[in-house]
Coordinates of C-alpha atoms and ligand atoms in Angstrom, one line a residue:
M286 CA 26.7 8.2 3.6
T287 CA 29.4 7.6 7.0
H288 CA 29.6 9.7 10.0
P289 CA 31.8 10.0 12.8
F290 CA 29.4 8.8 15.3
V291 CA 28.0 6.0 13.2
D292 CA 31.9 4.6 12.6
D293 CA 33.1 4.5 16.7
L294 CA 29.8 2.7 16.9
L295 CA 30.7 0.1 14.0
N296 CA 33.8 0.1 15.6
R297 CA 32.3 -1.1 19.2
M298 CA 30.1 -3.6 17.8
T299 CA 30.3 -7.5 18.1
L300 CA 29.2 -9.6 14.8
D301 CA 26.2 -10.4 16.4
E302 CA 25.3 -7.2 17.6
K303 CA 25.8 -5.7 13.5
I304 CA 23.5 -9.1 12.8
G305 CA 21.0 -7.9 15.0
Q306 CA 20.6 -4.6 13.3
M307 CA 20.3 -6.5 9.8
T308 CA 17.5 -8.6 11.9
Q309 CA 13.2 -7.3 11.7
P310 CA 10.8 -10.1 12.9
E311 CA 7.2 -8.8 13.2
K312 CA 5.4 -7.4 17.1
N313 CA 3.4 -10.9 17.3
S314 CA 7.1 -13.1 16.9
V315 CA 9.7 -11.1 18.4
R316 CA 9.7 -12.2 22.6
P317 CA 9.9 -10.9 25.4
G318 CA 13.3 -9.0 25.9
D319 CA 14.9 -10.7 22.8
V320 CA 15.0 -6.9 21.1
A321 CA 16.8 -6.0 24.6
R322 CA 19.3 -9.3 24.4
L323 CA 19.6 -9.8 20.5
G324 CA 20.2 -6.6 19.6
L325 CA 17.6 -6.1 17.1
G326 CA 17.2 -3.5 14.8
S327 CA 13.8 -3.1 13.9
V328 CA 10.3 -4.9 14.8
L329 CA 7.2 -4.5 12.5
S330 CA 3.5 -4.6 12.3
G331 CA 2.3 -6.6 9.2
G332 CA -0.9 -6.1 7.9
G333 CA -3.2 -6.1 10.8
G334 CA -0.5 -6.7 13.1
N335 CA -2.3 -4.2 15.3
P336 CA -2.5 -4.6 19.6
D337 CA -5.8 -5.0 21.0
P338 CA -7.3 -3.0 21.8
N339 CA -7.2 -1.1 18.3
T340 CA -6.4 2.3 19.7
P341 CA -4.1 5.2 18.8
Q342 CA -3.3 5.0 22.4
A343 CA -2.5 1.3 22.3
W344 CA -0.7 1.7 19.2
R345 CA 1.9 3.7 21.0
D346 CA 2.1 2.0 24.4
M347 CA 3.0 -1.6 22.2
V348 CA 5.7 0.4 20.2
T349 CA 7.6 2.7 22.7
A350 CA 7.8 -0.7 25.0
L351 CA 9.8 -2.3 22.0
I352 CA 11.7 0.8 21.4
D353 CA 12.2 1.5 25.3
E354 CA 13.6 -2.5 25.3
A355 CA 16.5 -1.7 22.9
Q356 CA 17.9 1.6 25.4
A357 CA 18.4 -2.0 27.7
S358 CA 20.7 -3.1 25.4
R359 CA 24.1 -3.1 25.3
L360 CA 25.1 -0.2 23.0
K361 CA 21.7 1.3 23.3
I362 CA 20.9 1.5 19.8
P363 CA 17.3 2.6 19.1
L364 CA 15.1 0.8 17.7
L365 CA 13.3 1.4 14.3
Y366 CA 9.2 0.5 14.2
G367 CA 7.9 0.1 10.9
S368 CA 4.4 -1.0 9.5
D369 CA 2.5 -0.3 6.7
A370 CA 0.5 3.5 6.8
V371 CA 0.0 3.4 2.6
H372 CA -3.2 5.3 2.8
G373 CA -2.7 7.0 6.3
H374 CA -1.8 5.1 9.3
N375 CA -4.2 2.6 8.3
N376 CA -3.2 -0.3 10.6
V377 CA -4.9 2.1 13.6
V378 CA -8.3 1.9 13.7
G379 CA -9.5 5.9 14.3
A380 CA -6.7 7.2 12.0
T381 CA -7.3 9.3 8.6
I382 CA -7.9 6.8 5.3
F383 CA -6.4 8.5 2.5
P384 CA -7.5 7.3 -1.2
H385 CA -5.2 4.4 -2.3
N386 CA -2.2 5.2 -4.9
I387 CA -4.7 4.4 -8.1
G388 CA -7.3 7.2 -6.8
L389 CA -4.2 9.9 -6.5
G390 CA -3.1 9.5 -9.5
A391 CA -6.1 10.9 -10.9
A392 CA -6.0 13.6 -9.0
A393 CA -2.3 14.1 -10.0
D394 CA -1.2 16.7 -7.8
P395 CA 1.8 16.3 -5.7
D396 CA 0.8 19.6 -3.7
L397 CA -2.6 16.8 -2.2
V398 CA -0.1 13.8 -2.4
R399 CA 2.7 15.8 -0.2
R400 CA 0.1 17.2 2.2
I401 CA -1.1 14.1 3.0
G402 CA 1.9 12.4 3.4
R403 CA 2.9 15.1 6.0
A404 CA -1.1 14.3 7.2
T405 CA -0.1 10.3 7.1
A406 CA 3.4 10.8 9.1
L407 CA 1.7 13.4 12.5
E408 CA -0.4 10.1 12.7
A409 CA 2.1 7.6 12.3
A410 CA 4.8 9.8 14.2
A411 CA 2.4 10.1 17.5
T412 CA 1.9 6.6 17.7
N413 CA 5.4 6.1 17.5
V414 CA 6.1 4.2 14.2
R415 CA 8.6 6.0 12.3
W416 CA 8.5 3.9 9.5
A417 CA 6.3 3.7 6.5
F418 CA 5.9 0.8 4.2
A419 CA 5.3 3.3 1.4
P420 CA 5.3 4.7 -1.7
A421 CA 4.3 1.7 -3.7
V422 CA 5.6 3.0 -7.0
S423 CA 4.7 -0.2 -8.9
V424 CA 3.4 0.8 -12.8
P425 CA 0.7 -1.9 -12.9
Q426 CA 1.0 -3.5 -16.3
D427 CA -2.0 -5.8 -15.9
F428 CA -4.7 -5.1 -14.2
R429 CA -5.4 -8.5 -12.9
W430 CA -2.9 -8.0 -10.5
G431 CA -4.4 -7.2 -6.7
R432 CA -1.6 -4.5 -6.5
S433 CA -3.0 -2.5 -8.8
Y434 CA -4.5 -0.3 -6.4
E435 CA -0.7 0.5 -5.3
G436 CA 0.2 2.2 -7.8
Y437 CA -0.6 6.0 -8.4
A438 CA -0.6 5.8 -12.8
Q439 CA 1.0 4.0 -16.1
D440 CA 2.8 7.7 -16.3
P441 CA 6.8 6.5 -14.8
A442 CA 7.4 10.7 -14.5
L443 CA 3.7 11.1 -13.3
V444 CA 4.7 7.9 -10.7
G445 CA 8.2 9.7 -9.9
R446 CA 6.0 13.1 -9.1
L447 CA 3.7 11.7 -6.4
A448 CA 6.7 9.4 -4.5
A449 CA 9.0 12.2 -4.6
A450 CA 5.9 14.3 -2.9
L451 CA 5.3 11.2 -0.6
V452 CA 9.0 11.1 0.3
E453 CA 8.5 14.7 1.0
G454 CA 5.9 15.1 2.7
L455 CA 6.7 12.4 5.4
K456 CA 9.5 13.9 6.0
G457 CA 8.6 17.1 6.7
E458 CA 10.8 19.9 8.4
G459 CA 13.9 17.3 8.4
W460 CA 14.6 13.7 8.4
N461 CA 15.5 15.2 12.2
S462 CA 12.2 16.2 13.4
P463 CA 10.1 14.6 15.9
T464 CA 7.9 13.6 13.0
A465 CA 9.5 12.3 10.3
V466 CA 8.4 8.8 9.0
L467 CA 11.1 7.7 7.0
P468 CA 9.6 5.9 3.6
S469 CA 10.2 2.8 2.0
V470 CA 10.0 3.0 -1.7
K471 CA 8.9 -0.6 -2.8
H472 CA 9.1 -2.9 -4.7
F473 CA 12.1 -2.8 -5.6
V474 CA 12.0 -3.4 -9.4
A475 CA 9.2 -4.0 -11.7
D476 CA 7.2 -5.8 -9.3
G477 CA 3.9 -4.2 -11.7
A478 CA 6.2 -6.1 -14.7
T479 CA 5.1 -9.7 -13.6
D480 CA 3.4 -12.1 -16.5
W481 CA -0.2 -13.8 -15.9
G482 CA 0.0 -17.5 -14.7
S483 CA 3.6 -16.9 -13.1
G484 CA 3.0 -16.3 -9.9
K485 CA 3.7 -19.2 -7.2
R486 CA 1.9 -18.7 -4.5
A487 CA -1.4 -20.7 -6.7
R488 CA -0.2 -24.1 -6.8
M489 CA -1.2 -24.0 -2.9
T490 CA -4.3 -25.7 -2.6
D491 CA -4.3 -25.1 1.7
P492 CA -3.1 -22.1 3.1
D493 CA -1.9 -23.9 6.1
Q494 CA 1.3 -24.7 3.3
D495 CA 1.6 -21.1 3.9
R496 CA 2.2 -20.0 7.4
T497 CA 1.8 -15.6 6.6
L498 CA -1.9 -16.9 4.8
A499 CA -2.4 -19.6 7.9
I500 CA -2.0 -16.9 9.9
A501 CA -4.0 -13.6 7.7
Q502 CA -7.4 -17.0 8.7
M503 CA -8.4 -17.0 4.7
G504 CA -10.4 -19.6 6.0
E505 CA -12.6 -21.4 3.4
D506 CA -12.7 -17.8 0.3
F507 CA -9.2 -19.3 -0.2
V508 CA -10.0 -21.9 -2.3
T509 CA -12.5 -20.2 -3.3
L510 CA -10.0 -17.0 -4.5
L511 CA -7.7 -19.3 -5.7
D512 CA -10.2 -20.9 -8.6
R513 CA -11.0 -17.1 -9.7
G514 CA -7.3 -16.4 -10.1
A515 CA -5.6 -15.3 -6.6
W516 CA -1.8 -15.4 -6.4
Q517 CA -1.8 -16.0 -10.4
I518 CA 0.4 -12.8 -11.3
D519 CA 1.6 -11.7 -8.1
Q520 CA 4.9 -12.3 -6.8
G521 CA 5.3 -13.7 -10.5
D522 CA 7.8 -13.2 -13.5
A523 CA 8.9 -10.2 -15.1
T524 CA 9.8 -10.7 -18.7
I525 CA 10.4 -7.6 -19.8
D526 CA 13.9 -6.8 -21.3
E527 CA 16.1 -4.6 -19.6
A528 CA 15.2 -1.9 -22.0
T529 CA 11.8 -1.7 -20.6
L530 CA 12.9 -2.2 -17.6
R531 CA 15.2 0.8 -17.0
A532 CA 12.5 3.3 -19.1
V533 CA 9.3 2.2 -17.3
H534 CA 10.2 0.8 -13.4
L535 CA 13.2 2.1 -13.1
P536 CA 12.5 6.6 -13.0
P537 CA 9.9 6.2 -10.1
Y538 CA 13.3 5.2 -8.0
R539 CA 15.5 7.4 -9.3
A540 CA 13.0 10.1 -8.5
A541 CA 12.0 9.3 -5.1
L542 CA 15.8 8.4 -4.2
E543 CA 16.7 12.6 -5.7
A544 CA 13.4 13.4 -3.1
G545 CA 15.8 12.0 -0.2
A546 CA 14.5 7.9 0.3
L547 CA 16.6 6.4 2.3
N548 CA 14.9 3.3 2.2
V549 CA 14.0 1.0 -0.5
M550 CA 12.1 -2.5 0.1
V551 CA 13.0 -5.2 -2.3
S552 CA 10.1 -6.8 -4.6
Y553 CA 9.1 -10.1 -4.3
S554 CA 8.9 -10.7 -8.0
S555 CA 11.3 -12.0 -10.2
W556 CA 13.3 -10.7 -13.3
Q557 CA 13.7 -12.8 -16.1
G558 CA 13.5 -15.6 -13.8
L559 CA 15.8 -14.7 -10.9
K560 CA 14.5 -13.3 -8.1
L561 CA 14.8 -10.1 -7.3
H562 CA 16.1 -10.7 -3.6
A563 CA 19.3 -12.7 -5.1
H564 CA 19.5 -9.7 -7.4
R565 CA 23.0 -8.7 -7.0
Y566 CA 23.1 -6.6 -10.3
L567 CA 20.2 -4.9 -9.4
I568 CA 19.9 -4.1 -6.1
T569 CA 23.9 -3.9 -5.5
D570 CA 25.2 -2.2 -9.1
V571 CA 21.8 -1.1 -10.4
L572 CA 20.0 0.7 -7.0
K573 CA 23.0 1.3 -4.6
G574 CA 26.1 1.7 -7.4
E575 CA 24.6 3.0 -10.4
L576 CA 22.1 5.1 -8.9
G577 CA 23.5 5.9 -5.5
F578 CA 21.2 4.8 -3.0
A579 CA 23.0 5.3 0.0
G580 CA 20.2 4.2 3.0
F581 CA 19.4 0.9 3.6
V582 CA 17.8 -2.2 1.7
V583 CA 15.0 -4.3 3.6
S584 CA 13.9 -7.6 2.0
D585 CA 10.1 -7.9 1.9
W586 CA 8.2 -10.5 4.6
E587 CA 9.7 -14.0 4.3
G588 CA 10.9 -12.4 0.9
V589 CA 14.0 -14.3 1.2
Q590 CA 12.8 -18.2 1.8
Q591 CA 11.2 -17.5 -1.8
V592 CA 15.5 -17.1 -2.7
A593 CA 16.3 -21.0 -2.5
A594 CA 14.8 -23.7 -0.3
D595 CA 18.0 -24.3 1.6
F596 CA 17.4 -22.1 4.5
D597 CA 20.8 -20.9 5.0
E598 CA 22.0 -21.1 0.8
A599 CA 19.1 -17.8 1.0
V600 CA 20.1 -16.0 3.5
R601 CA 23.1 -16.1 2.1
T602 CA 22.5 -15.5 -1.4
S603 CA 20.4 -12.3 -0.8
I604 CA 22.6 -10.8 2.2
N605 CA 25.4 -11.0 -0.8
A606 CA 22.8 -9.9 -3.4
G607 CA 23.1 -6.5 -0.7
V608 CA 20.0 -6.1 0.8
D609 CA 20.9 -5.0 4.5
M610 CA 17.7 -5.6 6.5
V611 CA 15.9 -9.1 6.6
M612 CA 12.0 -8.7 7.3
V613 CA 12.1 -12.4 8.5
P614 CA 9.4 -11.8 10.3
F615 CA 8.7 -15.4 12.6
D616 CA 12.1 -17.3 12.9
Y617 CA 14.9 -14.6 13.6
E618 CA 16.7 -16.8 16.1
R619 CA 17.3 -18.7 13.2
F620 CA 17.7 -16.0 10.8
I621 CA 20.6 -15.2 13.0
A622 CA 22.7 -18.0 13.5
S623 CA 22.7 -18.3 9.9
L624 CA 23.9 -15.5 8.6
R625 CA 26.3 -15.9 11.4
R626 CA 27.8 -19.2 10.7
A627 CA 28.0 -17.4 6.7
V628 CA 30.0 -14.6 8.2
Q629 CA 31.9 -16.8 9.9
A630 CA 32.7 -19.2 7.2
G631 CA 33.6 -16.6 4.9
E632 CA 30.5 -16.8 2.4
V633 CA 29.6 -13.7 3.7
P634 CA 32.4 -11.6 3.7
Q635 CA 32.7 -9.5 6.9
A636 CA 32.2 -6.1 4.6
R637 CA 29.3 -6.7 3.4
I638 CA 27.5 -6.9 7.0
D639 CA 30.0 -3.8 8.0
D640 CA 28.4 -2.1 4.9
A641 CA 24.6 -3.3 6.4
A642 CA 24.9 -2.1 9.2
R643 CA 26.7 1.2 8.4
R644 CA 23.7 1.4 6.2
I645 CA 20.7 1.0 8.8
L646 CA 22.8 3.0 11.8
S647 CA 23.4 6.0 9.5
V648 CA 19.5 5.9 8.4
K649 CA 19.0 5.9 12.0
H650 CA 21.6 8.9 13.1
T651 CA 20.1 10.1 10.3
L652 CA 16.0 10.1 11.9
G653 CA 17.7 11.4 14.8
L654 CA 16.6 8.0 17.0
F655 CA 20.1 8.3 18.9
E656 CA 19.0 11.6 20.7
R657 CA 15.0 10.8 20.8
P658 CA 15.0 7.4 20.3
H659 CA 11.3 8.3 20.6
T660 CA 8.8 11.9 20.9
D661 CA 5.8 11.6 22.4
P662 CA 4.1 13.4 19.7
T663 CA 0.1 14.3 20.8
L664 CA -1.9 11.5 19.8
D665 CA -4.9 14.2 19.2
V666 CA -3.7 14.2 15.7
V667 CA -4.6 10.8 14.6
G668 CA -8.2 11.4 12.6
C669 CA -8.5 14.7 13.5
A670 CA -10.7 17.2 11.4
A671 CA -8.5 18.9 9.6
H672 CA -7.1 15.4 8.1
R673 CA -10.1 14.0 7.3
A674 CA -11.0 17.6 5.2
L675 CA -8.0 16.6 3.3
A676 CA -8.8 13.1 2.8
R677 CA -12.6 14.4 2.0
E678 CA -10.5 16.9 -0.3
A679 CA -8.8 13.8 -2.1
A680 CA -11.6 11.5 -2.0
A681 CA -13.1 14.6 -4.1
R682 CA -10.6 14.8 -6.9
S683 CA -9.6 11.5 -7.0
A684 CA -13.3 10.6 -8.7
V685 CA -13.4 10.5 -12.4
L686 CA -16.5 11.2 -14.2
L687 CA -16.4 8.6 -17.6
K688 CA -19.9 9.5 -18.5
D689 CA -23.1 12.0 -17.6
C690 CA -26.2 11.7 -19.6
G691 CA -28.4 14.5 -17.0
V692 CA -27.6 12.7 -13.7
F693 CA -25.3 14.8 -12.0
P694 CA -24.9 17.3 -10.2
L695 CA -27.9 15.3 -7.8
G696 CA -30.0 17.9 -6.8
G697 CA -33.6 18.5 -4.7
A698 CA -35.8 15.4 -6.6
P699 CA -35.4 12.6 -5.0
L700 CA -33.1 10.0 -5.1
L701 CA -32.6 5.8 -4.6
V702 CA -29.4 4.9 -3.4
A703 CA -29.2 1.3 -4.1
G704 CA -26.0 -1.3 -3.1
E705 CA -24.6 -2.0 0.1
A706 CA -21.7 -0.3 -0.7
A707 CA -23.2 3.0 -0.4
D708 CA -22.9 2.6 3.4
D709 CA -19.6 0.6 3.8
I710 CA -16.7 2.4 5.8
G711 CA -14.7 -1.2 4.9
L712 CA -15.8 -1.4 1.2
Q713 CA -15.0 2.5 0.3
C714 CA -11.5 2.2 2.0
G715 CA -10.9 -1.8 0.6
G716 CA -7.4 -3.6 1.4
W717 CA -4.7 -2.5 4.0
T718 CA -7.2 -1.5 6.3
V719 CA -7.3 -2.1 9.6
S720 CA -6.6 -5.9 8.5
W721 CA -4.0 -7.4 5.5
M722 CA -6.8 -8.0 3.1
G723 CA -9.3 -5.1 4.7
A724 CA -13.0 -6.3 4.9
P725 CA -16.8 -4.9 4.4
G726 CA -18.6 -3.2 7.3
P727 CA -18.0 -0.3 9.9
T728 CA -14.0 -0.9 10.6
T729 CA -13.0 2.5 11.6
P730 CA -14.2 5.6 12.0
G731 CA -15.0 7.4 9.0
T732 CA -18.1 9.1 6.4
T733 CA -20.3 7.0 3.7
L734 CA -21.1 8.2 0.3
L735 CA -24.9 8.1 1.5
A736 CA -23.9 10.1 5.0
G737 CA -22.4 12.2 2.9
L738 CA -25.5 12.6 -0.1
R739 CA -28.1 13.2 3.1
G740 CA -26.2 15.4 5.2
R741 CA -25.8 17.5 1.8
G742 CA -29.6 17.7 2.4
L743 CA -30.8 15.5 -0.8
D744 CA -34.2 13.5 -0.4
V745 CA -32.2 10.1 -0.4
T746 CA -34.2 6.6 -0.2
F747 CA -31.3 3.9 0.3
D748 CA -32.8 1.3 -0.5
P749 CA -29.7 -2.1 -0.5
D750 CA -30.9 -4.5 -2.6
A751 CA -33.2 -2.2 -5.0
R752 CA -36.5 -4.8 -4.1
A753 CA -38.9 -2.4 -3.3
E754 CA -41.4 -0.9 -6.0
T755 CA -41.2 2.7 -5.5
R756 CA -40.5 4.8 -9.0
F757 CA -38.1 7.6 -8.5
P758 CA -36.3 10.3 -11.0
T759 CA -33.3 8.6 -10.4
G760 CA -30.8 6.0 -9.5
L761 CA -28.0 5.7 -7.8
V762 CA -26.3 2.6 -7.8
V763 CA -22.8 2.0 -5.9
L764 CA -20.7 -1.0 -6.5
A765 CA -17.5 -2.4 -5.3
E766 CA -15.0 -4.8 -5.2
D767 CA -14.5 -6.9 -1.7
P768 CA -11.8 -6.2 -0.5
Y769 CA -8.5 -7.6 -1.1
A770 CA -4.7 -7.5 -0.6
E771 CA -1.4 -8.3 -2.4
G772 CA -2.6 -11.5 -4.5
M773 CA -5.2 -12.6 -3.0
G774 CA -6.4 -9.5 -5.6
D775 CA -5.2 -11.4 -8.6
R776 CA -8.5 -12.1 -10.6
A777 CA -8.8 -14.1 -13.7
Q778 CA -11.4 -12.2 -14.9
L779 CA -12.4 -8.6 -14.1
T780 CA -16.6 -7.9 -15.1
L781 CA -19.0 -6.7 -12.7
T782 CA -21.0 -10.1 -10.7
S783 CA -24.1 -11.3 -11.8
A784 CA -25.4 -9.9 -8.5
Q785 CA -24.5 -6.8 -9.0
R786 CA -25.4 -7.0 -13.1
D787 CA -28.9 -7.6 -11.1
L788 CA -28.8 -5.4 -8.6
I789 CA -28.2 -2.3 -11.5
A790 CA -31.5 -4.2 -13.4
R791 CA -33.7 -3.2 -11.0
V792 CA -32.6 -0.1 -10.0
Q793 CA -33.0 0.9 -13.6
A794 CA -36.7 -0.7 -13.4
R795 CA -37.9 2.0 -11.4
C796 CA -36.1 4.9 -12.2
D797 CA -36.3 7.7 -15.3
R798 CA -32.1 8.0 -14.9
M799 CA -29.6 6.0 -13.5
G800 CA -25.8 6.3 -12.4
V801 CA -23.3 3.2 -11.1
V802 CA -20.3 4.7 -8.5
L803 CA -17.6 1.9 -8.7
Y804 CA -15.3 1.2 -5.8
A805 CA -12.5 -0.3 -7.1
G806 CA -9.1 -1.2 -6.8
R807 CA -8.3 -0.8 -10.7
P808 CA -10.6 -0.4 -14.1
L809 CA -12.8 -3.0 -14.6
I810 CA -14.0 -4.5 -17.4
V811 CA -17.5 -3.2 -17.8
T812 CA -17.7 -2.2 -22.1
D813 CA -21.0 -4.1 -22.3
D814 CA -22.8 -2.8 -19.2
L815 CA -21.9 0.8 -20.0
P816 CA -24.2 1.6 -22.7
G817 CA -27.0 1.5 -20.5
W818 CA -26.0 3.5 -17.9
D819 CA -26.4 6.8 -18.4
A820 CA -23.6 8.0 -16.0
F821 CA -20.5 6.4 -14.2
V822 CA -18.0 7.6 -11.8
A823 CA -14.7 5.7 -11.2
A824 CA -13.8 6.5 -7.3
W825 CA -11.7 3.7 -6.8
L826 CA -10.6 2.7 -3.1
P827 CA -11.8 6.8 -1.9
G828 CA -10.7 6.4 2.1
S829 CA -12.3 6.8 5.1
E830 CA -14.0 10.2 4.3
A831 CA -16.5 9.8 1.0
G832 CA -17.9 12.2 1.8
G833 CA -15.8 13.9 -1.1
L834 CA -17.6 12.1 -3.5
A835 CA -21.4 13.6 -2.4
D836 CA -19.2 16.5 -2.7
V837 CA -18.5 16.4 -6.2
L838 CA -21.5 14.0 -7.1
T839 CA -23.9 17.1 -5.5
G840 CA -21.9 19.8 -7.6
A841 CA -20.8 21.6 -4.5
R842 CA -17.1 20.6 -6.0
P843 CA -16.3 20.0 -9.8
F844 CA -15.3 16.6 -11.4
T845 CA -11.7 17.1 -11.8
G846 CA -10.4 13.7 -11.8
R847 CA -8.3 11.6 -15.0
L848 CA -8.0 8.2 -16.1
P849 CA -4.1 7.8 -14.6
F850 CA -4.5 4.5 -16.9
D851 CA -5.9 3.6 -20.0
W852 CA -9.2 1.2 -19.2
P853 CA -8.7 -1.6 -20.9
R854 CA -11.9 -2.4 -23.6
T855 CA -12.0 -6.2 -22.7
L856 CA -9.9 -8.8 -20.7
T857 CA -7.7 -9.2 -23.5
D858 CA -6.3 -6.2 -23.8
L859 CA -4.4 -7.0 -20.7
P860 CA -1.3 -6.6 -20.2
R861 CA -1.7 -3.0 -21.7
R862 CA 0.4 -2.9 -24.3
P863 CA 1.3 -0.5 -28.0
G864 CA -2.4 -1.9 -30.3
A865 CA -4.3 -2.8 -27.0
Q866 CA -8.2 -1.9 -27.6
T867 CA -8.9 0.8 -24.3
L868 CA -12.3 2.0 -23.6
F869 CA -11.5 5.2 -22.6
P870 CA -7.5 6.3 -22.6
A871 CA -5.7 7.8 -19.6
G872 CA -6.4 11.4 -19.4
T873 CA -10.1 10.6 -19.6
G874 CA -12.4 12.7 -17.3
L875 CA -15.3 14.8 -17.7
T876 CA -16.3 18.1 -15.6
A877 CA -19.1 19.1 -14.4
A878 CA -19.1 23.0 -13.1
P879 CA -20.1 23.1 -9.9
T880 CA -23.9 24.0 -9.0
T881 CA -23.0 25.7 -5.4
A882 CA -20.5 27.9 -3.9
P883 CA -18.1 25.5 -3.1
I884 CA -17.7 25.2 1.1
P885 CA -14.4 25.0 2.7
A886 CA -12.5 22.7 3.6
A887 CA -12.9 22.9 7.0
Q888 CA -16.6 23.4 7.3
A889 CA -16.6 20.3 5.0
A890 CA -15.1 18.3 7.9
S891 CA -17.6 19.1 10.1
Q892 CA -20.5 17.2 7.8
P893 CA -22.0 14.2 9.6
Ligands
GLC1609 C1 3.9 -7.5 2.8 C2 4.2 -6.9 1.2 C3 4.9 -5.5 1.7 C4 4.7 -5.3 2.7 C5 5.1 -6.3 4.0 C6 5.0 -5.4 5.2 O1 3.8 -8.6 2.6 O2 4.5 -7.2 -0.1 O3 4.5 -4.4 0.4 O4 5.2 -4.3 3.6 O5 4.6 -7.1 3.7 O6 3.7 -5.9 5.8

């Protein structure tokens, strides 16, 4: 991808200015004035990299200040700001939070994902964020992986269709439109195929050994979660053969690139023992050569540093492998000096630097950033009623009904609702919501399932712990995984906790019928529990508008979700493989005819 404007600019740039474009610090590490002084190409907000206060206006002010600073650099090359808008503009309090990818895979509708991409782009662009680190096109093979929920489905073709739709939605009318947001297709490649026990971070005993985890303030949970399997599979090694890599994990990239994607993020993981960040064959020969990718490749957060113990060796290896921009994110001047030395020593060819800078500048030119470094669309779209109605539709369509013996639709009879998750926005949103890991509690505005059920006029008694004695004809237990992200969500066991089982037993003892709604980023092992349940709904991580779940539980909308993955019968059925037993095969999903006239989406948004 060349353009006379870019060629001319490149010819006027110094080596340091080209390397500056290849450098991406995170916003808490970049010192005032350095964007201009060093000609930095991008700044990012990592998970939770929020301004204080965390409001749409404060986000816009933070991002715009950095964009304006870049205009003070010698060549005024515009800054591209990136953030993990992976299920809405989810770091921002007040943004619409959509279901995580696994739920969208259950809805399996590219048009829905395209509309979600457009809404996400409008909310991100309103804060002048024009780069979203989405879609993940992972094809998870083992649900013990904490990033399973970032995968749409097990069918690579479906993953490709949904990823292409998100790319199209983020793009909108055209890359140079004021609200186009650059997608980042990730994590290249086969991030979901790593083997249990091959994760490297699991060897740690103290988060302070790892600056990223120390900053994330994992606290005392860290060691407990390590004991439960944290980091055992994430960022590990995929030992699959090349035929499998090409058949399962590469096709979604082809689809996303065909849809016009101009950025790819490299995976932390390894393939057959070699880190992807060092993988010249896959990044340069396959992605850029064979697939013809003309955009730019960005590393993951500290992904380059994992390539080698020696920093300089890591830098030259990853740049020579084909990484174009480095998400440093902390020691950006050390990176710049290291790469400058490598070029001056002939260890990194000048042509590689020119290629990387050209790719980055070409994408910025395509986005129209040179004409309009920031476009300041209206902030009113952030969390607007129309987007919340869309999120409510998506939550409804992602729910999968797996068992129903006379429980649904919930109707006029008094209903007992148990489980704190029934009234907890943080638990229904999951990870990557306001903070990196997500958190329970009222972390952002939205509608809980309890509010949605009450909004539908049901006679609901909410007894989170189900300690009272009163009997009810019907009980609904809402269970949730504690929110997590990345390897902090790796788990050796996927069964319900004893506390969850005790809660279910208390509800069963006082209700004639009992149904379970599960908020989880993956299928859990419920084989032994399911026979005692009269109904079961897999709701995944539905986002801020769980009123959509109330719509299907009450029959205002039909259940239409279908399992995007085989649901394993036991832990030994993981990783998914031919011959593994399933409790429910992919595609399973009962339907329940609506009992009342479906409500118009706009009216749905007005419900409490
Ligand atoms: C993280 C994730 C990646 C994310 C990036 C920036 O570690 O692996 O998905 O986009 O860093 O937050």
